[in-house]
Coordinates of C-alpha atoms and ligand atoms in Angstrom, one line a residue:
Chain L
X675 CA 2.7 -12.9 -13.6
X676 CA 1.9 -14.6 -10.3
X677 CA 3.6 -17.9 -10.4
X678 CA 0.8 -19.9 -8.8
X679 CA 3.0 -22.9 -7.9
X680 CA 5.4 -20.9 -5.8
X681 CA 5.4 -22.0 -2.2
X682 CA 4.5 -18.9 -0.1
X683 CA 7.0 -17.7 2.5
X684 CA 5.3 -17.2 5.8
X685 CA 6.3 -14.2 7.9
X686 CA 6.3 -15.6 11.3
X687 CA 7.9 -14.6 14.6
X688 CA 10.0 -17.1 16.5
X689 CA 7.6 -17.4 19.4
X690 CA 4.7 -18.3 17.2
X691 CA 6.8 -21.0 15.5
X692 CA 7.7 -22.4 19.0
X693 CA 4.0 -22.8 19.9
X694 CA 3.6 -25.2 16.9
X695 CA 3.0 -28.8 17.8
X696 CA 1.1 -30.0 14.7
X697 CA 1.7 -30.7 11.1
X698 CA -0.7 -31.4 8.2
X699 CA -0.3 -32.9 4.8
X700 CA -1.0 -30.5 2.0
X701 CA -1.4 -31.1 -1.7
X702 CA -2.5 -34.1 -3.8
X703 CA -1.1 -37.6 -4.1
X704 CA 2.6 -37.8 -4.9
X705 CA 3.2 -34.1 -4.3
X706 CA 1.8 -34.2 -0.8
X707 CA 4.1 -32.2 1.6
X708 CA 4.2 -31.9 5.3
X709 CA 3.3 -28.3 6.5
X710 CA 3.5 -26.9 10.0
X711 CA 0.4 -25.3 11.3
X712 CA 0.5 -23.1 14.4
X713 CA -2.2 -22.4 16.9
X714 CA -2.4 -18.9 15.6
X715 CA -3.3 -20.0 12.1
X716 CA 0.0 -19.9 10.1
X717 CA 0.4 -22.9 7.8
X718 CA 3.3 -23.5 5.5
X719 CA 6.7 -25.1 4.9
X720 CA 8.6 -22.0 3.9
X721 CA 9.2 -19.1 6.2
X722 CA 10.8 -15.7 6.0
X723 CA 12.3 -14.0 9.0
X724 CA 14.7 -11.3 10.2
X725 CA 16.8 -11.3 13.3
X726 CA 20.3 -11.1 14.8
X727 CA 22.7 -14.1 14.6
X728 CA 23.3 -15.1 18.2
X729 CA 25.5 -18.1 17.3
X730 CA 27.3 -19.6 14.3
X731 CA 28.9 -23.0 14.6
X732 CA 30.5 -25.3 12.0
X733 CA 30.7 -29.0 12.6
X734 CA 32.2 -31.1 9.9
X735 CA 30.6 -29.5 6.9
X736 CA 27.4 -28.5 8.6
X737 CA 26.8 -24.8 9.5
X738 CA 24.4 -24.1 12.3
X739 CA 22.9 -20.7 13.1
X740 CA 20.7 -19.4 15.8
X741 CA 18.8 -16.2 14.8
X742 CA 16.9 -14.2 17.4
X743 CA 14.0 -11.9 16.6
X744 CA 13.6 -10.7 20.3
X745 CA 10.7 -13.1 20.8
X746 CA 12.8 -16.2 20.5
X747 CA 15.2 -18.0 18.2
X748 CA 15.1 -19.7 14.8
X749 CA 17.4 -22.6 14.2
X750 CA 19.0 -22.8 10.8
X751 CA 21.2 -25.6 9.6
X752 CA 22.9 -25.8 6.3
X753 CA 24.7 -28.7 4.6
X754 CA 26.5 -27.7 1.3
X755 CA 25.6 -29.7 -1.8
X756 CA 26.2 -29.2 -5.4
X757 CA 22.9 -27.4 -6.1
X758 CA 23.1 -24.9 -3.2
X759 CA 26.6 -23.3 -3.7
X760 CA 25.0 -19.8 -4.0
X761 CA 23.6 -20.3 -0.4
X762 CA 26.9 -21.5 0.7
X763 CA 28.5 -18.3 -0.5
X764 CA 25.9 -16.2 1.4
X765 CA 26.2 -18.2 4.6
X766 CA 30.0 -17.8 4.6
X767 CA 29.5 -14.0 4.6
X768 CA 27.4 -13.8 7.7
X769 CA 28.7 -13.9 11.3
X770 CA 27.5 -13.6 14.9
X771 CA 25.8 -10.3 15.7
X772 CA 24.9 -9.6 12.1
X773 CA 21.2 -8.7 11.4
X774 CA 20.0 -10.9 8.6
X775 CA 17.0 -11.9 6.6
X776 CA 16.5 -15.6 6.0
X777 CA 14.2 -17.5 3.8
X778 CA 14.1 -21.2 4.2
X779 CA 12.2 -24.5 4.1
X780 CA 11.1 -26.0 7.4
X781 CA 11.6 -29.6 8.6
X782 CA 10.3 -31.0 11.8
X783 CA 10.9 -33.6 14.4
X784 CA 8.5 -34.4 17.3
X785 CA 9.5 -35.8 20.7
X786 CA 7.6 -38.4 22.5
X787 CA 6.3 -35.8 24.9
X788 CA 4.6 -34.0 22.0
X789 CA 7.1 -31.2 21.6
X790 CA 8.0 -30.3 18.1
X791 CA 11.3 -28.8 16.9
X792 CA 11.5 -26.9 13.7
X793 CA 14.7 -26.7 11.7
X794 CA 15.2 -24.3 8.9
X795 CA 17.0 -25.2 5.7
X796 CA 18.1 -21.8 4.3
X797 CA 17.4 -20.8 0.7
X798 CA 18.9 -17.4 1.1
X799 CA 20.5 -15.4 3.9
X800 CA 21.6 -11.8 3.7
X801 CA 22.8 -9.1 6.0
X802 CA 20.2 -6.2 6.3
X803 CA 20.0 -3.0 8.3
X804 CA 18.1 -2.5 11.5
X805 CA 15.2 -0.5 9.9
X806 CA 14.5 -3.4 7.5
X807 CA 14.4 -5.8 10.4
X808 CA 12.0 -3.5 12.2
X809 CA 9.8 -3.4 9.2
X810 CA 9.7 -7.2 9.1
X811 CA 8.8 -7.4 12.8
X812 CA 6.1 -4.8 12.5
X813 CA 4.5 -6.5 9.5
X814 CA 4.7 -9.9 11.1
X815 CA 3.1 -8.6 14.3
X816 CA 0.4 -7.0 12.1
X817 CA -0.3 -10.3 10.4
X818 CA -0.3 -12.1 13.7
X819 CA -2.8 -9.6 15.1
X820 CA -5.1 -10.2 12.2
X821 CA -5.0 -13.9 12.7
X822 CA -5.6 -13.6 16.4
X823 CA -8.7 -11.6 15.7
X824 CA -9.8 -14.3 13.2
X825 CA -9.2 -17.2 15.6
X826 CA -11.1 -15.4 18.4
X827 CA -14.0 -14.9 15.9
X828 CA -13.9 -18.7 15.3
X829 CA -14.0 -19.4 19.0
X830 CA -16.8 -16.9 19.6
X831 CA -19.0 -18.2 16.8
X832 CA -18.5 -21.9 16.3
X833 CA -20.6 -21.7 13.1
X834 CA -18.1 -19.4 11.4
X835 CA -16.7 -20.8 8.2
X836 CA -13.9 -19.9 5.8
X837 CA -16.3 -17.8 3.8
X838 CA -17.6 -15.9 6.8
X839 CA -14.0 -15.0 7.6
X840 CA -13.4 -13.9 4.0
X841 CA -16.5 -11.7 4.3
X842 CA -14.9 -10.1 7.3
X843 CA -11.8 -9.2 5.2
X844 CA -9.5 -12.1 5.6
X845 CA -7.9 -13.6 2.6
X846 CA -8.9 -17.2 1.5
X847 CA -5.4 -18.3 2.4
X848 CA -5.7 -16.9 5.9
X849 CA -9.2 -18.2 6.4
X850 CA -8.4 -21.7 5.4
X851 CA -5.4 -22.0 7.7
X852 CA -7.3 -20.4 10.6
X853 CA -10.2 -22.8 10.4
X854 CA -8.0 -25.8 10.3
X855 CA -5.8 -24.5 13.1
X856 CA -8.8 -23.7 15.3
X857 CA -10.0 -27.3 15.1
X858 CA -6.5 -28.8 15.7
X859 CA -5.8 -26.6 18.7
X860 CA -9.2 -26.4 20.2
X861 CA -7.9 -25.9 23.8
X862 CA -5.1 -23.4 23.0
X863 CA -5.0 -20.3 25.2
X864 CA -4.7 -17.4 22.8
X865 CA -4.1 -14.9 25.6
X866 CA -0.4 -16.0 25.8
X867 CA 0.2 -14.8 22.3
X868 CA -1.7 -11.6 22.8
X869 CA 0.7 -10.8 25.7
X870 CA 3.6 -11.3 23.3
X871 CA 2.1 -9.0 20.8
X872 CA 1.9 -6.3 23.5
X873 CA 5.5 -6.8 24.3
X874 CA 6.5 -6.4 20.6
X875 CA 4.7 -3.1 20.4
X876 CA 6.2 -1.9 23.7
X877 CA 9.7 -2.7 22.5
X878 CA 9.0 -0.9 19.3
X879 CA 8.3 2.3 21.3
X880 CA 11.5 1.9 23.2
X881 CA 13.5 1.4 20.0
X882 CA 12.3 4.6 18.5
X883 CA 12.7 6.4 21.9
X884 CA 16.3 5.4 22.1
X885 CA 16.9 6.7 18.6
X886 CA 15.2 10.0 19.6
X887 CA 17.4 10.1 22.7
X888 CA 20.5 10.0 20.6
X889 CA 19.3 12.8 18.4
X890 CA 18.3 15.0 21.3
X891 CA 21.6 14.4 23.0
X892 CA 23.5 15.5 19.8
X893 CA 21.4 18.7 19.6
X894 CA 22.1 19.6 23.2
X895 CA 25.8 18.8 22.9
X896 CA 26.1 20.9 19.8
X897 CA 24.9 24.0 21.7
X898 CA 26.5 23.4 25.1
X899 CA 28.5 26.6 25.1
X900 CA 25.4 28.8 24.9
X901 CA 24.1 28.2 28.4
X902 CA 21.9 25.3 27.4
X903 CA 19.1 24.6 24.9
X904 CA 15.5 25.3 25.7
X905 CA 12.8 22.7 25.4
X906 CA 11.1 24.6 22.6
X907 CA 14.4 24.8 20.6
X908 CA 14.8 21.1 20.9
X909 CA 11.3 20.5 19.7
X910 CA 11.8 22.9 16.8
X911 CA 15.1 21.4 15.8
X912 CA 13.6 17.9 15.9
X913 CA 10.6 19.2 13.9
X914 CA 8.3 17.8 16.6
X915 CA 4.8 19.2 16.8
X916 CA 4.2 20.8 20.2
X917 CA 1.0 18.8 20.5
X918 CA 2.8 15.5 20.3
X919 CA 5.9 15.8 22.5
X920 CA 5.1 12.6 24.5
X921 CA 8.0 10.6 23.0
X922 CA 10.4 13.5 23.3
X923 CA 9.5 14.0 27.0
X924 CA 10.1 10.3 27.5
X925 CA 13.5 10.6 25.8
X926 CA 14.5 13.7 27.8
X927 CA 13.5 12.0 31.1
X928 CA 15.7 9.1 30.2
X929 CA 18.6 11.3 29.4
X930 CA 18.2 13.1 32.7
X931 CA 17.9 9.9 34.6
X932 CA 20.9 8.4 33.0
X933 CA 22.9 11.5 33.9
X934 CA 23.7 12.3 30.3
X935 CA 22.2 15.8 30.6
X936 CA 21.0 18.1 33.3
X937 CA 18.6 21.0 33.6
X938 CA 20.7 24.2 33.6
X939 CA 17.7 26.3 34.3
X940 CA 14.0 25.7 34.0
X941 CA 13.3 23.7 30.8
X942 CA 16.9 24.4 29.6
X943 CA 19.3 21.6 29.1
X944 CA 23.1 21.0 29.0
X945 CA 25.2 17.9 28.6
X946 CA 27.2 16.8 31.6
Chain I
X1097 CA -48.9 28.6 -4.0
X1098 CA -47.1 25.3 -4.1
X1099 CA -46.5 23.8 -7.5
X1100 CA -46.9 20.1 -8.4
X1101 CA -44.1 17.8 -7.5
X1102 CA -41.6 17.4 -10.4
X1103 CA -39.5 14.3 -11.0
X1104 CA -35.7 14.8 -11.5
X1105 CA -35.9 13.4 -15.0
X1106 CA -38.4 16.2 -15.8
X1107 CA -35.9 18.8 -14.9
X1108 CA -34.4 19.5 -18.4
X1109 CA -34.7 23.3 -18.8
X1110 CA -34.2 26.4 -16.8
X1111 CA -37.3 27.1 -14.6
X1112 CA -38.3 28.6 -11.3
X1113 CA -40.7 27.7 -8.4
X1114 CA -40.1 24.0 -8.6
X1115 CA -41.2 21.5 -6.0
X1116 CA -39.3 18.2 -5.7
X1117 CA -39.4 15.1 -3.4
X1118 CA -35.8 13.9 -3.0
X1119 CA -33.2 12.2 -1.0
X1120 CA -30.0 14.3 -0.3
X1121 CA -27.1 12.1 -1.3
X1122 CA -24.2 14.3 -0.4
X1123 CA -23.5 17.8 1.0
X1124 CA -20.2 19.7 0.9
X1125 CA -19.4 23.2 2.1
X1126 CA -17.5 25.8 0.2
X1127 CA -16.3 29.4 0.9
X1128 CA -16.8 31.9 -1.9
X1129 CA -15.9 35.5 -2.4
X1130 CA -18.9 37.7 -3.2
X1131 CA -19.2 41.4 -3.7
X1132 CA -20.4 41.6 -0.1
X1133 CA -17.4 39.7 1.2
X1134 CA -16.9 36.0 2.0
X1135 CA -19.8 33.7 2.1
X1136 CA -20.3 30.1 2.7
X1137 CA -22.6 27.9 0.5
X1138 CA -23.3 24.2 0.1
X1139 CA -23.4 21.9 -2.8
X1140 CA -23.9 18.2 -3.4
X1141 CA -26.1 15.6 -5.1
X1142 CA -29.7 14.7 -4.6
X1143 CA -31.9 12.1 -6.2
X1144 CA -35.3 10.5 -6.6
X1145 CA -36.5 7.3 -8.3
X1146 CA -36.0 8.9 -11.7
X1147 CA -32.5 10.3 -11.4
X1148 CA -29.7 12.1 -9.7
X1149 CA -28.9 15.9 -10.0
X1150 CA -26.3 18.2 -8.5
X1151 CA -27.5 21.1 -6.4
X1152 CA -26.1 24.4 -5.1
X1153 CA -27.6 25.9 -2.0
X1154 CA -26.9 29.6 -1.5
X1155 CA -28.9 29.2 1.6
X1156 CA -30.1 26.2 3.4
X1157 CA -31.3 25.3 6.9
X1158 CA -28.5 23.9 9.1
X1159 CA -30.7 20.9 9.9
X1160 CA -30.6 19.6 6.4
X1161 CA -28.6 16.4 6.4
X1162 CA -27.5 13.9 3.7
X1163 CA -29.4 10.5 3.6
X1164 CA -32.6 12.3 4.6
X1165 CA -35.7 12.7 2.4
X1166 CA -37.2 16.2 1.9
X1167 CA -40.0 17.8 0.0
X1168 CA -38.3 21.0 -1.3
X1169 CA -40.3 23.8 -2.8
X1170 CA -39.5 27.2 -4.4
X1171 CA -36.2 26.1 -5.9
X1172 CA -35.0 26.7 -9.4
X1173 CA -32.8 25.2 -12.1
X1174 CA -30.1 26.6 -14.3
X1175 CA -28.1 25.2 -17.1
X1176 CA -24.3 25.5 -17.1
X1177 CA -21.9 23.8 -19.5
X1178 CA -24.9 21.9 -21.0
X1179 CA -25.7 20.4 -17.6
X1180 CA -28.7 21.2 -15.5
X1181 CA -28.4 22.0 -11.9
X1182 CA -30.8 22.8 -9.1
X1183 CA -30.4 25.8 -6.8
X1184 CA -31.8 26.7 -3.4
X1185 CA -31.9 30.2 -2.0
X1186 CA -33.4 32.0 1.0
X1187 CA -36.9 31.5 -0.4
X1188 CA -36.6 27.7 -0.7
X1189 CA -38.6 25.7 1.8
X1190 CA -37.5 22.3 3.1
X1191 CA -39.9 19.8 4.7
X1192 CA -38.3 16.7 6.2
X1193 CA -40.3 13.6 5.3
X1194 CA -40.2 10.5 7.6
X1195 CA -40.0 8.1 4.7
X1196 CA -37.4 6.3 2.7
X1197 CA -37.0 7.1 -1.0
X1198 CA -35.5 4.9 -3.5
X1199 CA -32.9 6.7 -5.7
X1200 CA -32.3 5.7 -9.2
X1201 CA -29.1 3.7 -9.5
X1202 CA -26.3 5.2 -7.5
X1203 CA -22.9 4.1 -8.5
X1204 CA -20.8 2.4 -6.0
X1205 CA -17.7 4.4 -4.9
X1206 CA -14.3 2.8 -5.4
X1207 CA -10.7 3.7 -4.6
X1208 CA -8.7 3.5 -7.9
X1209 CA -6.8 0.6 -6.5
X1210 CA -10.0 -1.4 -5.9
X1211 CA -11.8 -0.8 -9.2
X1212 CA -13.1 -3.9 -10.9
X1213 CA -14.8 -4.3 -14.3
X1214 CA -17.4 -6.5 -12.7
X1215 CA -18.9 -3.1 -11.8
X1216 CA -19.0 -1.2 -15.1
X1217 CA -20.4 2.1 -13.9
X1218 CA -18.7 3.5 -10.8
X1219 CA -18.2 6.5 -8.6
X1220 CA -14.6 7.7 -8.2
X1221 CA -13.0 10.8 -6.5
X1222 CA -9.6 12.2 -7.4
X1223 CA -7.6 15.0 -8.9
X1224 CA -7.3 15.3 -12.7
X1225 CA -4.0 16.3 -14.5
X1226 CA -2.2 16.0 -17.8
X1227 CA -5.0 17.4 -19.9
X1228 CA -4.8 16.5 -23.6
X1229 CA -7.3 17.6 -26.2
X1230 CA -8.0 15.4 -29.2
X1231 CA -10.5 15.8 -32.0
X1232 CA -12.5 13.1 -33.7
X1233 CA -15.3 13.0 -36.3
X1234 CA -18.7 11.8 -35.6
X1235 CA -21.4 11.9 -38.3
X1236 CA -19.3 14.5 -40.2
X1237 CA -19.0 16.7 -37.2
X1238 CA -15.7 17.5 -35.4
X1239 CA -15.9 16.7 -31.7
X1240 CA -13.4 17.0 -28.9
X1241 CA -12.3 14.4 -26.5
X1242 CA -10.4 15.4 -23.4
X1243 CA -7.9 13.0 -21.8
X1244 CA -6.7 13.2 -18.2
X1245 CA -4.9 11.2 -15.6
X1246 CA -7.0 10.8 -12.4
X1247 CA -5.2 10.3 -9.2
X1248 CA -6.4 9.4 -5.7
X1249 CA -4.6 8.3 -2.6
X1250 CA -4.3 4.7 -3.9
X1251 CA -3.4 5.0 -7.6
X1252 CA -3.8 6.6 -11.0
X1253 CA -6.0 5.9 -14.0
X1254 CA -6.5 7.5 -17.5
X1255 CA -9.9 9.2 -17.9
X1256 CA -11.5 10.4 -21.2
X1257 CA -14.3 12.9 -21.3
X1258 CA -16.3 13.2 -24.5
X1259 CA -17.1 16.8 -25.4
X1260 CA -16.7 18.3 -22.0
X1261 CA -13.6 19.9 -20.5
X1262 CA -13.2 18.9 -16.8
X1263 CA -11.5 20.8 -14.0
X1264 CA -7.8 20.1 -13.6
X1265 CA -5.8 20.3 -10.3
X1266 CA -8.7 20.1 -7.9
X1267 CA -10.9 17.4 -6.4
X1268 CA -13.7 16.0 -8.4
X1269 CA -16.3 13.4 -7.7
X1270 CA -17.5 11.5 -10.7
X1271 CA -20.6 9.4 -10.5
X1272 CA -21.4 7.0 -13.2
X1273 CA -18.1 6.9 -15.0
X1274 CA -17.7 3.9 -17.3
X1275 CA -14.8 1.5 -16.6
X1276 CA -13.2 -0.6 -19.2
X1277 CA -10.0 -2.5 -19.9
X1278 CA -7.9 -1.2 -22.8
X1279 CA -4.5 -2.5 -23.8
X1280 CA -4.0 -4.2 -20.4
X1281 CA -4.9 -1.1 -18.4
X1282 CA -8.1 0.1 -16.8
X1283 CA -9.5 3.5 -18.0
X1284 CA -12.5 5.6 -17.2
X1285 CA -14.9 7.4 -19.6
X1286 CA -17.4 10.0 -18.8
X1287 CA -20.4 10.9 -21.0
X1288 CA -23.6 12.9 -20.9
X1289 CA -25.2 11.1 -18.0
X1290 CA -22.1 11.2 -15.8
X1291 CA -22.5 13.5 -12.8
X1292 CA -19.3 15.5 -12.1
X1293 CA -19.0 17.5 -8.8
X1294 CA -16.3 19.5 -7.2
X1295 CA -15.2 18.1 -3.9
X1296 CA -12.7 18.9 -1.3
X1297 CA -10.0 16.2 -1.3
X1298 CA -6.8 15.9 0.6
X1299 CA -4.6 13.9 -1.7
X1300 CA -0.8 13.9 -1.3
X1301 CA 1.5 13.5 -4.3
X1302 CA 2.9 10.4 -2.6
X1303 CA 0.4 7.4 -2.9
X1304 CA -0.4 5.4 0.1
X1305 CA 1.1 1.9 0.5
X1306 CA -1.0 -1.0 -0.9
X1307 CA -0.7 -4.5 0.4
X1308 CA 0.5 -6.9 -2.3
X1309 CA -2.6 -9.1 -1.7
X1310 CA -4.7 -6.1 -2.8
X1311 CA -2.8 -5.4 -6.1
X1312 CA -5.3 -6.9 -8.5
X1313 CA -6.2 -4.0 -10.6
X1314 CA -4.4 -2.8 -13.8
X1315 CA -3.9 0.8 -12.8
X1316 CA -0.9 3.1 -12.3
X1317 CA 0.7 4.9 -9.3
X1318 CA 0.6 1.9 -7.0
X1319 CA 3.1 1.8 -4.1
X1320 CA 4.1 -1.4 -2.3
X1321 CA 6.8 -2.4 0.1
X1322 CA 8.6 -5.7 0.8
X1323 CA 11.7 -7.8 0.4
X1324 CA 12.9 -9.2 -2.8
X1325 CA 12.8 -13.0 -2.3
X1326 CA 14.1 -14.0 -5.6
X1327 CA 15.9 -12.2 -8.4
X1328 CA 15.5 -13.4 -12.0
X1329 CA 18.5 -15.3 -13.3
X1330 CA 18.8 -13.2 -16.4
X1331 CA 18.5 -9.9 -14.5
X1332 CA 21.4 -7.5 -15.1
X1333 CA 23.3 -6.1 -18.0
X1334 CA 21.9 -6.3 -21.5
X1335 CA 23.0 -4.9 -24.9
X1336 CA 20.9 -3.1 -27.5
X1337 CA 21.4 -2.1 -31.0
X1338 CA 22.5 1.6 -31.2
X1339 CA 20.4 2.1 -34.3
X1340 CA 17.1 0.4 -33.5
X1341 CA 17.3 -0.1 -29.8
X1342 CA 16.4 -3.8 -30.1
X1343 CA 17.7 -6.0 -27.3
X1344 CA 20.4 -8.2 -28.7
X1345 CA 21.3 -11.8 -27.9
X1346 CA 24.2 -11.6 -30.2
X1347 CA 27.0 -9.1 -30.3
X1348 CA 25.5 -7.3 -33.3
X1349 CA 22.1 -6.5 -34.7
X1350 CA 21.1 -8.6 -37.6
X1351 CA 19.6 -5.5 -39.4
X1352 CA 22.4 -3.0 -38.4
X1353 CA 25.6 -5.1 -38.0
X1354 CA 27.7 -1.9 -38.2
X1355 CA 25.8 0.2 -35.8
X1356 CA 27.5 -1.1 -32.6
X1357 CA 25.9 -1.8 -29.2
X1358 CA 24.9 0.2 -26.2
X1359 CA 24.4 -1.1 -22.6
X1360 CA 21.3 -1.1 -20.5
X1361 CA 20.0 -2.9 -17.4
X1362 CA 16.8 -4.8 -16.8
X1363 CA 15.8 -6.9 -13.8
X1364 CA 12.8 -9.0 -12.8
X1365 CA 12.1 -10.3 -9.3
X1366 CA 9.6 -11.6 -6.8
X1367 CA 8.7 -9.2 -4.0
X1368 CA 7.0 -10.3 -0.8
X1369 CA 5.4 -8.1 1.9
X1370 CA 4.0 -10.8 4.1
X1371 CA 0.5 -10.4 2.7
X1372 CA 1.5 -11.9 -0.6
X1373 CA 4.1 -11.8 -3.4
X1374 CA 4.2 -10.6 -7.0
X1375 CA 6.5 -10.5 -10.0
X1376 CA 8.0 -7.1 -10.8
X1377 CA 10.0 -5.8 -13.8
X1378 CA 12.3 -2.8 -13.6
X1379 CA 14.5 -1.0 -16.0
X1380 CA 17.4 1.5 -15.6
X1381 CA 15.4 4.5 -14.5
X1382 CA 13.8 2.5 -11.6
X1383 CA 17.0 1.1 -10.2
X1384 CA 19.7 3.6 -11.1
X1385 CA 19.6 5.4 -7.8
X1386 CA 19.3 2.4 -5.4
X1387 CA 22.0 0.4 -7.2
X1388 CA 24.3 3.3 -8.0
X1389 CA 24.5 2.2 -11.7
X1390 CA 24.8 5.5 -13.6
X1391 CA 24.4 6.2 -17.3
X1392 CA 28.0 7.3 -17.4
X1393 CA 29.1 3.9 -16.1
X1394 CA 26.9 2.2 -18.8
X1395 CA 28.2 4.4 -21.6
X1396 CA 31.9 4.5 -20.9
X1397 CA 33.5 3.8 -24.2
X1398 CA 36.9 3.0 -22.8
X1399 CA 35.7 0.7 -20.0
X1400 CA 32.6 -1.2 -21.0
X1401 CA 30.4 -2.2 -18.0
X1402 CA 31.0 -5.7 -16.6
X1403 CA 28.2 -8.2 -16.1
X1404 CA 29.6 -9.3 -12.8
X1405 CA 29.9 -5.8 -11.4
X1406 CA 26.3 -4.9 -12.4
X1407 CA 25.1 -8.1 -10.7
X1408 CA 27.0 -7.3 -7.6
X1409 CA 25.6 -3.7 -7.5
X1410 CA 22.1 -5.0 -7.9
X1411 CA 22.6 -7.5 -5.1
X1412 CA 24.1 -4.9 -2.8
X1413 CA 21.4 -2.3 -3.6
X1414 CA 18.3 -4.4 -3.7
X1415 CA 18.8 -7.7 -1.8
X1416 CA 20.0 -6.3 1.6
X1417 CA 17.0 -4.5 2.9
X1418 CA 13.3 -3.7 2.6
X1419 CA 12.4 -1.7 -0.4
X1420 CA 9.6 0.6 -1.5
X1421 CA 8.3 0.2 -5.1
X1422 CA 6.2 2.7 -7.1
X1423 CA 4.8 1.3 -10.3
X1424 CA 2.1 0.3 -12.7
X1425 CA 0.1 -2.9 -12.7
X1426 CA -0.9 -4.3 -16.1
X1427 CA -3.3 -7.1 -17.0
X1428 CA -1.7 -9.9 -19.0
X1429 CA -2.8 -13.3 -20.0
X1430 CA -0.9 -14.6 -17.0
X1431 CA -2.5 -12.2 -14.6
X1432 CA -1.2 -8.9 -13.1
X1433 CA 2.3 -7.9 -14.2
X1434 CA 3.9 -5.1 -12.3
X1435 CA 6.4 -2.6 -13.8
X1436 CA 8.4 -0.6 -11.3
X1437 CA 8.9 3.1 -12.1
X1438 CA 11.0 3.8 -9.0
X1439 CA 12.6 1.5 -6.4
X1440 CA 13.9 3.0 -3.1
X1441 CA 15.2 1.7 0.2
X1442 CA 12.6 1.8 2.8
X1443 CA 13.4 4.7 5.1
X1444 CA 11.9 5.9 8.4
X1445 CA 9.3 8.0 6.7
X1446 CA 8.1 5.1 4.5
X1447 CA 8.1 2.9 7.6
X1448 CA 5.9 5.3 9.6
X1449 CA 3.4 5.4 6.7
X1450 CA 3.3 1.6 6.6
X1451 CA 2.8 1.4 10.4
X1452 CA 0.0 3.9 10.4
X1453 CA -1.8 2.0 7.6
X1454 CA -1.4 -1.2 9.6
X1455 CA -2.8 0.5 12.7
X1456 CA -5.8 2.0 10.9
X1457 CA -7.0 -1.6 10.4
X1458 CA -7.5 -2.1 14.2
X1459 CA -8.6 1.4 15.0
Ligands
ZN1081 ZN1 19.3 -2.7 -35.1

């Protein structure tokens, strides 16, 4: 039951949206709508994103939110009307520092210098947990990485078409936006976005390491009285395979450096 | 003395000292207990322009590889389960030929998730379970049909075998199974010409995640992740007739006005995983755990469940985080419709599976 008319919600990171300076008209005749199109091949007028609310302000009746996804901020503004009372209830429930998922329609204004600002008119906003936000970021980065590969392919082979991209495994939807984007942003330097992608995967590692750090600390703390816990015992308790202790080593090093634990004898640890 | 080269299609009865010119299509290795202890043998498929046949090699030079063409002499055939099979032993001779050999129609391999009736005869690999035997009459004779559920890492599909019992609980490779659409679902049928082989498969109970963009096939056991981006307005509490179980719009059933009502829940929503979105339906069993709506709560005589409370539990359980959905896709006139069997919150284990599938794409 795919409702063909539904406007797809694009999963896009804040930094990619900030790179956007172009819009295109999509659709036929009366129902033509202005869509953003980024240099990385995302095109649409509805987006879905997760992040932490860094500010919430109310002016007159207007509520403004800034939501950060660690690569930048999304700007949301909401004006209550009769038809969006459900969104009003949702927005009243969220506050600064909450991690949220937002779906909304985009609107744009361009400055004379060619900058473009994107405002998001929320259709739903709800508090979510950290894991869900991480899932969104990971999937959005994955989709961005796919598109970067596609755009590079277009730059490498100027004869590439939508159908040649589809034959490489891209969806028609992806291919069509990438081809259009590639011609609109012919001089865009894609290396900038590749760096950002690297940063995202690096921060993912550190997030999981810090979680591991907490768990290891708890294990060592629980057995402090017994003269410390051996490396092997920690690995066993954590159910970590002895072939892949890299992340555990990293977490232990951090705990030692931060002075949370010390080595009571060789490869045996106690909390301070 | 070397005998004349036989074609695969000529191999119909048990005979010895055969010479064939064939392409090896697949080779697998297996350990077997013999009277002398453990031994290793090989099996697989080979073919020529007239057909494909399974082989067993009690002995075979280690240089024999699949996709190569050989003239093989001093081999023999045996019949087992009405199927002919070719055997190699220590006396068999292999001569590598530097030529290409066209093999009669090989059937393209598909993951269950990727099956498509544009290709009616296919190769699939999976594990069979849920064996059911049924009898039917053909030309006055009683015949048996065996029905199974086949599962691979991407999904499940019903499979019927006419006349032949198939191995359950271990990996099989089926070449030339016929695919069709029945009652909105895909199913597979095997018949005399279908080649069935044991294969070593590592398939976990838990299916791998599919991207929503790839859910196009009406098969079962599909797992997807995502966020619910809209919940159907009429999702929530509903009433059914106690007698006939019909969903009621009114307070009583037209046919059984005295029977009273019982409560149930039903939801429908759109889920999006970034690659696409789809419509999903789910009933009580699928959402009971994630929403905390229990059957006790629904059937409490003294305190009937409240519509508002149910809606708020659905909102709390489903709308505030990423979810994992296991279910079946069905073909309807409007396209694919997805019925959830189980909805869970996405946990760290799910998340790691998803990340590793994403990473595979760039490996
Ligand atoms: Zn009734």
